[in-house]
C-alpha cells in the first residue's frame, strides 16, 4: 500500500521578496511545505488548486491588503475555515483587534524568531487537529447511539453457502459504501453492496436514505411473492428518483438473491463493478457484468437479471470501486482488469477470501486506497438438505 | 485552475486542466457547469485530455451536471477520454448516458447536425 506522507502545508502571502524567501526557508526547514504568493490575487490563484493547512499573510500589501484578503476568504465556504495568521510589522493594537474580529487566529510580528513562529503555527495546527478529532468522535458516538450502521457486524448463516465480507473506510471516516444482508427465510437471503458516490461524511449520510429504500422495497416485494432482483432494483430506483432529497445523489448497487433450495444466485446490478465468478469444475475465473444504470439517474431505467448456478466450491465476489485504484507511472489510475488479474490466482481454494483480503491490506497488489473498499465473498458449500 | 473554456460556434469547450478529477475539485466543477448553463449555453463538451484519474465524487458531479443540463434543455458531451477513464465509464455504464466524442472536432461536427 502506498502511504501518503502527511505534511503540513502553509500558504505564505508576502509581497516583499526578501522576507518571503527568508520565511520560506525557515518554514521548509521546520518541515512545512510552503506555497508562496506575492499578492492576495496570487494567493487566490494558488487556492484554486491547493488547500493549505494554514495561511500566513502579510498585512501591508499593495492593491489588496491582508484584511481584504481575509474578508474575501471568509466569503468562500471552502476556504473560510483555513486557520489564518497575520504577519505584520505593525504593533498597533487597534489594527490587531480589527484582524482578530475577522477570525484571524493570531498575529506574528515581523522579526519574531523562527522557533517562536514555528511553535505558534504548530500550536494552531495541533488545536485544529484535536478539535477535528473530537468532532469526528462525537459524530461516530451519535451514529452508534442511534444504531445506524451502513456495514453489518456479521454475515448471515445461509444454508449451503458461506458468506463473508470485508470493509475498510477511506482514511478511517465512514463513507459511501454500504453492505446489507436481508434474510427472508432459511432458503432465501438477499445480499447488497452499494456505493453512494462521493466520500466521507456526506456520502455516509446518504447511505441511510438508500438503505431504507432498499430494505423496505425488498421486504415489501418479497411479501408480495416477488423475488426477482431486476424488478426489485427497478422499484428501488423509481422511488429514489422520486425523492427530491436524493435528487443529486447517485449510487451503485449489486443486488443478489441467494436461493439455497435451488442452488442459484440471482444477480442484478446498477452501475456496479462486474462480479468475479470462479467455477470449481472448469477452474474458470470470469467477470459477470450487469447492464443497469446507477440508481437515481433515470426514472424509467430497466435492469437485467442473471441466474448463476452455484455448485460445490464455486465462488462469487463483489467489489466496490475503492479497490481498483493503482499508481502507474506516478499517476493514480483506475484499472479493474488489473485488480481482477491480481486476484485471479487466489480464487478457487478454501482460503480465497482471507488471501484476497491479505493481499489488499498488505498492498502487494500495488493498489492505493483512494475511497472506501469493500468485498463480499460467497462460496457454495455442500448442500445440507 | 480546474478548467478553461473556449467557444467554437455554439459549442462551449470546457477543458479540464487537472490530472486528477476528484473530491478535491468536484464541487468547483459542478458550480462552474451550473454557471455555464445559467449563462444560457446549450451545447457543452467537457474535454478530458489531461485527466488520468476520475473518482466517484467527480463522476457524481458529472452525472449531476448532465441532469441539470437536461433540465435546461441543453446538451453535454465528453471528449478526449484516455483509455483508463473511458474503461471506467464503460464499466459502470455511464457511457450509456453521455455522448462521448473522440475529440472536440468530432463534437463540433456532430453537434451541428
Short mmCIF file of C-alpha atoms in Angstrom, two decimals:
data_model
loop_
_atom_site.label_atom_id
_atom_site.label_comp_id
_atom_site.label_asym_id
_atom_site.label_seq_id
_atom_site.Cartn_x
_atom_site.Cartn_y
_atom_site.Cartn_z
CA UNK A 1 0.00 0.00 0.00
CA UNK A 2 1.37 3.39 -0.92
CA UNK A 3 1.15 5.62 2.11
CA UNK A 4 0.69 9.32 1.57
CA UNK A 5 3.04 11.27 3.81
CA UNK A 6 1.08 13.76 5.86
CA UNK A 7 2.86 17.07 5.66
CA UNK A 8 1.89 20.46 6.96
CA UNK A 9 1.18 22.88 4.16
CA UNK A 10 1.36 26.63 4.69
CA UNK A 11 0.40 29.38 2.24
CA UNK A 12 2.65 32.38 2.77
CA UNK A 13 1.31 35.65 1.34
CA UNK A 14 4.07 38.24 1.35
CA UNK A 15 4.90 40.89 -1.25
CA UNK A 16 8.43 41.52 -0.02
CA UNK A 17 10.73 39.14 -1.88
CA UNK A 18 13.49 39.09 0.73
CA UNK A 19 11.12 38.50 3.67
CA UNK A 20 9.23 35.78 1.83
CA UNK A 21 12.43 33.97 0.85
CA UNK A 22 13.69 34.03 4.44
CA UNK A 23 10.34 32.88 5.76
CA UNK A 24 10.01 30.15 3.14
CA UNK A 25 13.44 28.79 4.01
CA UNK A 26 12.65 28.76 7.73
CA UNK A 27 9.28 27.09 7.26
CA UNK A 28 10.73 24.43 4.96
CA UNK A 29 13.46 23.71 7.49
CA UNK A 30 10.74 23.13 10.10
CA UNK A 31 9.06 20.55 7.85
CA UNK A 32 6.39 22.70 6.25
CA UNK A 33 5.57 22.57 2.58
CA UNK A 34 5.50 26.22 1.69
CA UNK A 35 3.35 27.77 -1.04
CA UNK A 36 4.32 31.37 -1.72
CA UNK A 37 2.07 34.11 -3.10
CA UNK A 38 3.44 37.60 -3.72
CA UNK A 39 -0.01 39.20 -3.58
CA UNK A 40 -3.55 38.49 -2.43
CA UNK A 41 -4.56 37.90 -6.07
CA UNK A 42 -1.79 35.31 -6.43
CA UNK A 43 -3.00 33.67 -3.21
CA UNK A 44 -6.46 33.17 -4.74
CA UNK A 45 -4.93 31.60 -7.84
CA UNK A 46 -3.00 29.13 -5.66
CA UNK A 47 -6.07 28.40 -3.54
CA UNK A 48 -8.00 27.26 -6.60
CA UNK A 49 -5.91 24.10 -6.67
CA UNK A 50 -4.44 23.86 -3.18
CA UNK A 51 -5.85 23.53 0.33
CA UNK A 52 -3.17 24.65 2.77
CA UNK A 53 -3.46 23.74 6.45
CA UNK A 54 -2.79 27.34 7.43
CA UNK A 55 -2.39 30.76 5.81
CA UNK A 56 0.24 33.19 6.98
CA UNK A 57 -0.34 36.59 5.41
CA UNK A 58 1.33 39.94 5.48
CA UNK A 59 -0.97 42.86 6.30
CA UNK A 60 0.61 45.64 4.29
CA UNK A 61 0.47 44.76 0.60
CA UNK A 62 -0.27 46.87 -2.48
CA UNK A 63 -3.69 46.52 -4.16
CA UNK A 64 -5.46 44.12 -1.81
CA UNK A 65 -4.13 44.17 1.77
CA UNK A 66 -4.23 41.34 4.32
CA UNK A 67 -7.56 42.46 5.82
CA UNK A 68 -9.27 42.47 2.45
CA UNK A 69 -7.76 39.08 1.64
CA UNK A 70 -9.19 37.73 4.91
CA UNK A 71 -12.61 39.28 4.17
CA UNK A 72 -12.69 37.59 0.76
CA UNK A 73 -11.66 34.23 2.22
CA UNK A 74 -14.45 34.36 4.80
CA UNK A 75 -16.96 34.67 1.98
CA UNK A 76 -15.80 31.39 0.42
CA UNK A 77 -17.25 28.33 2.21
CA UNK A 78 -14.35 26.17 1.00
CA UNK A 79 -11.66 28.50 2.31
CA UNK A 80 -13.14 30.28 5.31
CA UNK A 81 -12.10 27.66 7.86
CA UNK A 82 -8.43 27.54 6.95
CA UNK A 83 -6.63 28.97 10.03
CA UNK A 84 -5.38 32.45 9.20
CA UNK A 85 -2.47 34.21 10.90
CA UNK A 86 -1.44 37.81 10.20
CA UNK A 87 2.18 38.68 9.74
CA UNK A 88 2.90 42.32 10.31
CA UNK A 89 5.50 44.91 11.17
CA UNK A 90 2.79 46.97 12.82
CA UNK A 91 2.14 46.59 16.54
CA UNK A 92 -0.88 48.91 16.58
CA UNK A 93 -3.40 47.26 18.96
CA UNK A 94 -6.46 48.67 17.21
CA UNK A 95 -5.35 47.12 13.97
CA UNK A 96 -4.67 43.80 15.66
CA UNK A 97 -8.16 43.84 17.13
CA UNK A 98 -9.63 44.54 13.70
CA UNK A 99 -7.84 41.45 12.38
CA UNK A 100 -8.90 39.26 15.26
CA UNK A 101 -12.52 40.28 14.67
CA UNK A 102 -12.13 38.77 11.22
CA UNK A 103 -11.46 35.48 12.99
CA UNK A 104 -7.74 35.64 12.37
CA UNK A 105 -6.25 33.16 14.82
CA UNK A 106 -3.19 35.16 15.74
CA UNK A 107 -0.66 37.84 14.89
CA UNK A 108 3.02 37.34 14.34
CA UNK A 109 5.17 40.44 14.48
CA UNK A 110 7.82 40.52 11.78
CA UNK A 111 11.23 39.95 13.31
CA UNK A 112 9.92 37.29 15.73
CA UNK A 113 12.46 34.48 15.93
CA UNK A 114 11.83 31.40 13.80
CA UNK A 115 11.46 28.94 16.69
CA UNK A 116 8.65 31.12 18.12
CA UNK A 117 6.92 31.45 14.72
CA UNK A 118 7.10 27.70 14.13
CA UNK A 119 5.81 26.96 17.66
CA UNK A 120 2.87 29.30 17.10
CA UNK A 121 1.96 27.67 13.79
CA UNK A 122 2.43 24.15 15.22
CA UNK A 123 0.18 25.02 18.16
CA UNK A 124 -2.57 26.34 15.91
CA UNK A 125 -2.48 23.20 13.78
CA UNK A 126 -2.44 20.97 16.86
CA UNK A 127 -5.56 22.66 18.25
CA UNK A 128 -7.34 22.38 14.90
CA UNK A 129 -6.42 18.69 14.64
CA UNK A 130 -7.62 17.94 18.16
CA UNK A 131 -10.90 19.75 17.61
CA UNK A 132 -11.44 17.90 14.37
CA UNK A 133 -10.79 14.54 16.01
CA UNK A 134 -13.19 15.40 18.81
CA UNK A 135 -15.93 16.27 16.33
CA UNK A 136 -15.37 13.03 14.44
CA UNK A 137 -15.54 11.04 17.69
CA UNK A 138 -18.76 12.80 18.68
CA UNK A 139 -20.37 12.05 15.31
CA UNK A 140 -19.30 8.41 15.49
CA UNK A 141 -20.71 8.11 19.00
CA UNK A 142 -24.00 9.70 17.94
CA UNK A 143 -24.29 7.34 14.98
CA UNK A 144 -23.61 4.32 17.19
CA UNK A 145 -26.08 5.54 19.82
CA UNK A 146 -28.97 5.62 17.38
CA UNK A 147 -27.82 2.31 15.98
CA UNK A 148 -27.42 3.31 12.36
CA UNK A 149 -24.99 1.08 10.60
CA UNK A 150 -24.12 1.06 6.95
CA UNK A 151 -21.96 -2.04 7.48
CA UNK A 152 -23.36 -5.01 9.45
CA UNK A 153 -21.48 -6.73 12.26
CA UNK A 154 -21.71 -10.26 10.83
CA UNK A 155 -22.61 -12.16 7.71
CA UNK A 156 -25.73 -14.31 7.99
CA UNK A 157 -25.78 -18.12 8.18
CA UNK A 158 -27.12 -19.27 4.83
CA UNK A 159 -27.93 -22.90 4.11
CA UNK A 160 -25.44 -24.41 1.63
CA UNK A 161 -23.47 -21.19 1.28
CA UNK A 162 -20.69 -19.46 3.14
CA UNK A 163 -20.80 -15.65 3.11
CA UNK A 164 -18.06 -13.35 4.29
CA UNK A 165 -17.27 -9.68 3.83
CA UNK A 166 -14.60 -7.10 4.46
CA UNK A 167 -14.80 -3.34 4.56
CA UNK A 168 -12.25 -0.61 5.08
CA UNK A 169 -13.35 3.04 5.16
CA UNK A 170 -11.32 5.69 3.37
CA UNK A 171 -8.96 7.49 5.78
CA UNK A 172 -10.90 5.92 8.66
CA UNK A 173 -14.04 8.00 8.05
CA UNK A 174 -17.40 6.36 7.48
CA UNK A 175 -18.10 6.76 3.77
CA UNK A 176 -20.38 5.88 0.90
CA UNK A 177 -20.06 2.07 0.80
CA UNK A 178 -22.88 0.08 2.33
CA UNK A 179 -23.40 -3.62 2.87
CA UNK A 180 -26.54 -5.38 3.96
CA UNK A 181 -27.97 -8.89 4.18
CA UNK A 182 -31.71 -9.44 4.28
CA UNK A 183 -32.52 -12.95 5.35
CA UNK A 184 -36.06 -13.71 4.22
CA UNK A 185 -36.13 -17.33 5.40
CA UNK A 186 -33.90 -20.43 5.63
CA UNK A 187 -33.64 -20.67 1.85
CA UNK A 188 -33.52 -17.07 0.75
CA UNK A 189 -31.07 -14.31 1.56
CA UNK A 190 -30.60 -11.02 -0.26
CA UNK A 191 -27.06 -9.65 -0.45
CA UNK A 192 -26.48 -5.94 -1.01
CA UNK A 193 -23.35 -3.99 -1.84
CA UNK A 194 -23.80 -0.32 -2.67
CA UNK A 195 -21.63 2.73 -3.05
CA UNK A 196 -23.06 6.23 -2.78
CA UNK A 197 -20.93 8.46 -4.99
CA UNK A 198 -18.74 10.79 -3.00
CA UNK A 199 -16.60 10.38 0.06
CA UNK A 200 -16.57 10.65 3.82
CA UNK A 201 -19.47 12.09 5.85
CA UNK A 202 -21.65 13.43 3.07
CA UNK A 203 -21.72 10.09 1.24
CA UNK A 204 -22.11 8.20 4.52
CA UNK A 205 -25.14 10.28 5.49
CA UNK A 206 -26.95 9.39 2.26
CA UNK A 207 -26.24 5.67 2.60
CA UNK A 208 -29.06 5.54 5.17
CA UNK A 209 -31.59 7.03 2.77
CA UNK A 210 -30.58 4.43 0.20
CA UNK A 211 -30.54 1.56 2.67
CA UNK A 212 -34.02 2.44 3.95
CA UNK A 213 -35.45 2.26 0.44
CA UNK A 214 -33.58 -0.94 -0.41
CA UNK A 215 -34.70 -2.71 2.77
CA UNK A 216 -38.31 -1.63 2.59
CA UNK A 217 -38.75 -2.25 -1.15
CA UNK A 218 -37.14 -5.70 -0.89
CA UNK A 219 -39.28 -6.69 2.10
CA UNK A 220 -42.44 -5.30 0.54
CA UNK A 221 -41.99 -7.02 -2.81
CA UNK A 222 -40.98 -10.32 -1.20
CA UNK A 223 -44.16 -10.17 0.89
CA UNK A 224 -45.96 -9.97 -2.42
CA UNK A 225 -44.06 -13.06 -3.64
CA UNK A 226 -41.76 -11.06 -5.90
CA UNK A 227 -38.17 -12.38 -5.72
CA UNK A 228 -36.82 -11.01 -8.99
CA UNK A 229 -33.73 -8.87 -8.32
CA UNK A 230 -34.35 -6.92 -11.55
CA UNK A 231 -37.89 -5.99 -10.53
CA UNK A 232 -36.80 -5.09 -7.00
CA UNK A 233 -33.96 -2.93 -8.35
CA UNK A 234 -36.30 -1.17 -10.78
CA UNK A 235 -38.68 -0.31 -7.96
CA UNK A 236 -35.86 0.90 -5.69
CA UNK A 237 -34.61 3.15 -8.50
CA UNK A 238 -38.07 4.59 -9.14
CA UNK A 239 -38.54 5.51 -5.50
CA UNK A 240 -35.08 7.06 -5.26
CA UNK A 241 -35.69 9.12 -8.42
CA UNK A 242 -38.89 10.47 -6.88
CA UNK A 243 -37.18 11.51 -3.64
CA UNK A 244 -36.13 15.15 -4.00
CA UNK A 245 -33.67 14.88 -1.11
CA UNK A 246 -31.71 12.35 -3.19
CA UNK A 247 -32.03 14.25 -6.49
CA UNK A 248 -28.32 14.94 -6.74
CA UNK A 249 -27.09 11.74 -5.12
CA UNK A 250 -26.28 8.61 -7.11
CA UNK A 251 -25.35 5.15 -6.05
CA UNK A 252 -24.18 1.89 -7.50
CA UNK A 253 -25.77 -1.29 -6.24
CA UNK A 254 -25.16 -5.01 -6.62
CA UNK A 255 -28.28 -6.91 -5.58
CA UNK A 256 -28.09 -10.69 -5.25
CA UNK A 257 -30.66 -13.21 -4.09
CA UNK A 258 -29.23 -16.48 -2.81
CA UNK A 259 -31.70 -19.31 -3.36
CA UNK A 260 -30.37 -22.18 -1.24
CA UNK A 261 -33.02 -24.66 -2.31
CA UNK A 262 -32.19 -24.41 -6.00
CA UNK A 263 -28.51 -23.56 -5.53
CA UNK A 264 -28.74 -20.47 -7.67
CA UNK A 265 -27.96 -16.81 -7.23
CA UNK A 266 -29.98 -14.13 -9.00
CA UNK A 267 -28.00 -11.01 -9.78
CA UNK A 268 -28.90 -7.52 -10.95
CA UNK A 269 -26.62 -4.50 -10.85
CA UNK A 270 -26.90 -0.73 -11.06
CA UNK A 271 -23.68 0.96 -12.23
CA UNK A 272 -21.69 -1.57 -10.19
CA UNK A 273 -18.38 -3.25 -10.95
CA UNK A 274 -18.57 -6.71 -12.50
CA UNK A 275 -18.73 -9.65 -10.10
CA UNK A 276 -15.93 -12.18 -10.18
CA UNK A 277 -17.11 -15.79 -10.54
CA UNK A 278 -14.98 -18.90 -10.04
CA UNK A 279 -16.28 -22.18 -11.45
CA UNK A 280 -14.78 -25.02 -9.39
CA UNK A 281 -15.37 -27.65 -12.05
CA UNK A 282 -13.88 -25.88 -15.06
CA UNK A 283 -11.46 -23.72 -12.94
CA UNK A 284 -12.66 -20.77 -14.99
CA UNK A 285 -12.49 -17.33 -13.37
CA UNK A 286 -14.65 -14.79 -15.15
CA UNK A 287 -16.43 -11.46 -14.84
CA UNK A 288 -20.18 -11.23 -14.71
CA UNK A 289 -21.35 -7.80 -15.75
CA UNK A 290 -24.79 -6.31 -15.33
CA UNK A 291 -26.22 -3.68 -17.67
CA UNK A 292 -28.23 -1.46 -15.28
CA UNK A 293 -27.61 2.27 -14.77
CA UNK A 294 -26.68 3.92 -11.49
CA UNK A 295 -29.56 4.39 -9.05
CA UNK A 296 -31.05 7.86 -9.18
CA UNK A 297 -30.02 8.53 -12.78
CA UNK A 298 -33.13 7.77 -14.82
CA UNK A 299 -36.65 7.15 -13.54
CA UNK A 300 -37.77 4.55 -16.04
CA UNK A 301 -34.49 2.62 -16.25
CA UNK A 302 -34.72 -1.15 -16.73
CA UNK A 303 -32.46 -3.68 -15.06
CA UNK A 304 -31.35 -7.06 -16.35
CA UNK A 305 -31.17 -10.20 -14.22
CA UNK A 306 -28.70 -13.07 -14.45
CA UNK A 307 -29.14 -16.51 -12.93
CA UNK A 308 -25.90 -18.03 -11.72
CA UNK A 309 -25.96 -21.78 -10.94
CA UNK A 310 -23.72 -22.47 -7.99
CA UNK A 311 -22.06 -25.86 -7.49
CA UNK A 312 -19.79 -27.10 -4.77
CA UNK A 313 -16.73 -24.89 -4.42
CA UNK A 314 -18.00 -22.15 -6.78
CA UNK A 315 -17.20 -18.65 -5.60
CA UNK A 316 -18.73 -15.22 -6.24
CA UNK A 317 -17.05 -11.96 -5.26
CA UNK A 318 -18.46 -8.44 -5.20
CA UNK A 319 -16.24 -5.37 -5.05
CA UNK A 320 -16.57 -1.65 -4.55
CA UNK A 321 -14.56 0.82 -6.62
CA UNK A 322 -12.13 1.75 -3.83
CA UNK A 323 -10.22 -1.45 -4.68
CA UNK A 324 -9.35 -0.73 -8.27
CA UNK A 325 -7.09 2.32 -7.97
CA UNK A 326 -3.40 1.91 -8.68
CA UNK A 327 -0.33 4.07 -9.02
CA UNK A 328 1.04 3.73 -12.54
CA UNK A 329 3.99 5.81 -13.73
CA UNK A 330 3.48 8.11 -10.71
CA UNK A 331 -0.14 8.80 -11.56
CA UNK A 332 -3.26 7.45 -9.92
CA UNK A 333 -5.40 5.37 -12.26
CA UNK A 334 -8.41 3.06 -12.04
CA UNK A 335 -7.92 -0.38 -13.56
CA UNK A 336 -10.48 -3.09 -12.86
CA UNK A 337 -8.78 -5.57 -15.21
CA UNK A 338 -5.52 -5.25 -13.30
CA UNK A 339 -7.31 -5.83 -9.99
CA UNK A 340 -9.13 -8.82 -11.49
CA UNK A 341 -5.91 -10.39 -12.75
CA UNK A 342 -4.20 -9.71 -9.38
CA UNK A 343 -6.77 -11.81 -7.53
CA UNK A 344 -7.19 -14.48 -10.20
CA UNK A 345 -4.59 -16.84 -8.72
CA UNK A 346 -6.20 -16.55 -5.27
CA UNK A 347 -9.61 -17.81 -6.35
CA UNK A 348 -10.66 -21.43 -6.00
CA UNK A 349 -9.23 -22.53 -2.68
CA UNK A 350 -10.61 -22.70 0.81
CA UNK A 351 -8.67 -19.63 1.93
CA UNK A 352 -9.54 -17.46 -1.05
CA UNK A 353 -11.30 -14.77 0.94
CA UNK A 354 -8.54 -14.49 3.56
CA UNK A 355 -5.86 -14.45 0.89
CA UNK A 356 -7.53 -11.72 -1.17
CA UNK A 357 -8.03 -9.65 1.96
CA UNK A 358 -4.40 -10.11 2.99
CA UNK A 359 -3.17 -9.17 -0.48
CA UNK A 360 -5.21 -5.96 -0.48
CA UNK A 361 -4.30 -4.98 3.08
CA UNK A 362 -0.60 -5.65 2.56
CA UNK A 363 -0.65 -3.69 -0.68
CA UNK A 364 1.27 -6.35 -2.59
CA UNK A 365 -1.17 -5.81 -5.44
CA UNK A 366 0.19 -2.23 -5.74
CA UNK A 367 -3.23 -0.81 -5.17
CA UNK A 368 -3.68 2.55 -3.49
CA UNK A 369 -6.79 3.21 -1.46
CA UNK A 370 -8.49 6.38 -2.65
CA UNK A 371 -12.01 5.53 -1.49
CA UNK A 372 -13.92 3.09 0.73
CA UNK A 373 -13.07 -0.51 -0.08
CA UNK A 374 -15.47 -3.44 0.32
CA UNK A 375 -15.63 -7.09 -0.68
CA UNK A 376 -18.45 -9.60 -0.28
CA UNK A 377 -17.47 -13.21 -0.78
CA UNK A 378 -19.94 -16.04 -1.39
CA UNK A 379 -18.98 -19.70 -1.68
CA UNK A 380 -21.21 -22.70 -2.40
CA UNK A 381 -20.70 -25.49 0.08
CA UNK A 382 -22.13 -28.98 0.26
CA UNK A 383 -25.91 -28.59 0.44
CA UNK A 384 -27.43 -29.98 3.60
CA UNK A 385 -30.93 -30.96 2.55
CA UNK B 1 -7.34 26.46 -12.12
CA UNK B 2 -9.59 23.48 -12.76
CA UNK B 3 -10.79 24.37 -16.23
CA UNK B 4 -10.52 26.69 -19.18
CA UNK B 5 -13.21 27.48 -21.71
CA UNK B 6 -13.30 28.34 -25.40
CA UNK B 7 -16.19 28.80 -27.75
CA UNK B 8 -16.39 27.03 -31.12
CA UNK B 9 -19.51 28.29 -32.90
CA UNK B 10 -22.31 27.45 -30.47
CA UNK B 11 -20.29 24.77 -28.65
CA UNK B 12 -18.69 25.66 -25.32
CA UNK B 13 -15.48 23.64 -24.86
CA UNK B 14 -14.71 23.13 -21.17
CA UNK B 15 -11.18 21.75 -20.85
CA UNK B 16 -10.26 20.21 -17.52
CA UNK B 17 -6.72 21.22 -16.63
CA UNK B 18 -6.15 18.68 -13.89
CA UNK B 19 -4.69 15.17 -13.86
CA UNK B 20 -6.99 14.03 -11.08
CA UNK B 21 -10.68 14.82 -11.27
CA UNK B 22 -11.71 14.01 -7.71
CA UNK B 23 -13.38 15.08 -4.48
CA UNK B 24 -10.89 17.98 -4.39
CA UNK B 25 -12.43 19.65 -7.43
CA UNK B 26 -15.85 18.04 -7.95
CA UNK B 27 -17.80 20.86 -6.27
CA UNK B 28 -15.91 23.51 -8.24
CA UNK B 29 -16.72 21.64 -11.44
CA UNK B 30 -20.41 21.40 -10.57
CA UNK B 31 -20.59 25.12 -9.74
CA UNK B 32 -18.85 26.05 -12.99
CA UNK B 33 -21.15 23.82 -15.07
CA UNK B 34 -24.26 25.23 -13.45
CA UNK B 35 -22.96 28.73 -14.18
CA UNK B 36 -22.39 27.88 -17.87
CA UNK B 37 -25.93 26.54 -18.07
CA UNK B 38 -27.30 29.61 -16.32
CA UNK B 39 -25.46 31.80 -18.85
CA UNK B 40 -27.53 30.03 -21.49
CA UNK B 41 -25.03 27.66 -23.12
CA UNK B 42 -26.95 24.88 -24.84
CA UNK B 43 -24.08 22.71 -26.09
CA UNK B 44 -21.16 21.93 -23.81
CA UNK B 45 -18.33 19.48 -24.33
CA UNK B 46 -16.11 18.56 -21.36
CA UNK B 47 -12.61 17.86 -22.61
CA UNK B 48 -10.69 15.29 -20.50
CA UNK B 49 -7.37 15.48 -22.40
CA UNK B 50 -5.24 15.97 -19.26
CA UNK B 51 -7.22 13.74 -16.91
CA UNK B 52 -5.70 10.40 -15.85
CA UNK B 53 -7.97 9.60 -12.95
CA UNK B 54 -11.60 10.21 -12.08
CA UNK B 55 -13.01 9.27 -8.67
CA UNK B 56 -16.60 8.59 -7.69
CA UNK B 57 -17.15 12.12 -6.33
CA UNK B 58 -16.28 13.61 -9.69
CA UNK B 59 -18.36 11.02 -11.54
CA UNK B 60 -21.26 12.08 -9.31
CA UNK B 61 -20.61 15.73 -10.25
CA UNK B 62 -20.54 14.80 -13.96
CA UNK B 63 -23.83 12.93 -13.77
CA UNK B 64 -25.43 15.65 -11.71
CA UNK B 65 -24.32 18.28 -14.27
CA UNK B 66 -25.80 16.13 -17.04
CA UNK B 67 -29.14 16.04 -15.23
CA UNK B 68 -29.02 19.80 -14.81
CA UNK B 69 -28.17 20.23 -18.50
CA UNK B 70 -31.14 18.08 -19.49
CA UNK B 71 -33.43 20.10 -17.21
CA UNK B 72 -32.14 23.23 -19.00
CA UNK B 73 -32.75 21.65 -22.42
CA UNK B 74 -29.02 21.72 -23.04
CA UNK B 75 -26.66 19.01 -24.29
CA UNK B 76 -23.49 17.90 -22.52
CA UNK B 77 -20.81 15.78 -24.21
CA UNK B 78 -17.46 14.33 -23.19
CA UNK B 79 -14.32 14.23 -25.33
CA UNK B 80 -10.66 13.17 -25.36
CA UNK B 81 -11.09 10.49 -22.69
CA UNK B 82 -7.98 8.42 -22.09
CA UNK B 83 -8.26 4.63 -22.19
CA UNK B 84 -8.42 4.07 -18.41
CA UNK B 85 -11.02 6.78 -17.83
CA UNK B 86 -13.11 5.56 -20.76
CA UNK B 87 -12.90 1.96 -19.47
CA UNK B 88 -14.13 3.07 -16.04
CA UNK B 89 -17.07 4.95 -17.55
CA UNK B 90 -17.90 1.90 -19.63
CA UNK B 91 -17.54 -0.46 -16.67
CA UNK B 92 -20.14 1.40 -14.64
CA UNK B 93 -22.30 2.14 -17.70
CA UNK B 94 -22.02 5.93 -17.53
CA UNK B 95 -21.04 5.77 -21.21
CA UNK B 96 -24.68 4.90 -21.90
CA UNK B 97 -25.96 8.26 -20.72
CA UNK B 98 -23.27 10.56 -22.14
CA UNK B 99 -22.49 11.21 -25.77
CA UNK B 100 -18.75 10.63 -25.96
CA UNK B 101 -16.65 12.04 -28.78
CA UNK B 102 -13.12 11.18 -29.81
CA UNK B 103 -12.14 14.87 -29.83
CA UNK B 104 -13.63 18.35 -29.91
CA UNK B 105 -13.61 18.48 -33.69
CA UNK B 106 -15.90 15.48 -33.81
CA UNK B 107 -18.04 17.01 -31.04
CA UNK B 108 -18.38 20.23 -33.04
CA UNK B 109 -19.17 18.42 -36.28
CA UNK B 110 -21.72 16.06 -34.76
CA UNK B 111 -23.37 18.68 -32.58
CA UNK B 112 -24.09 20.83 -35.65
CA UNK B 113 -26.25 18.10 -37.21
#
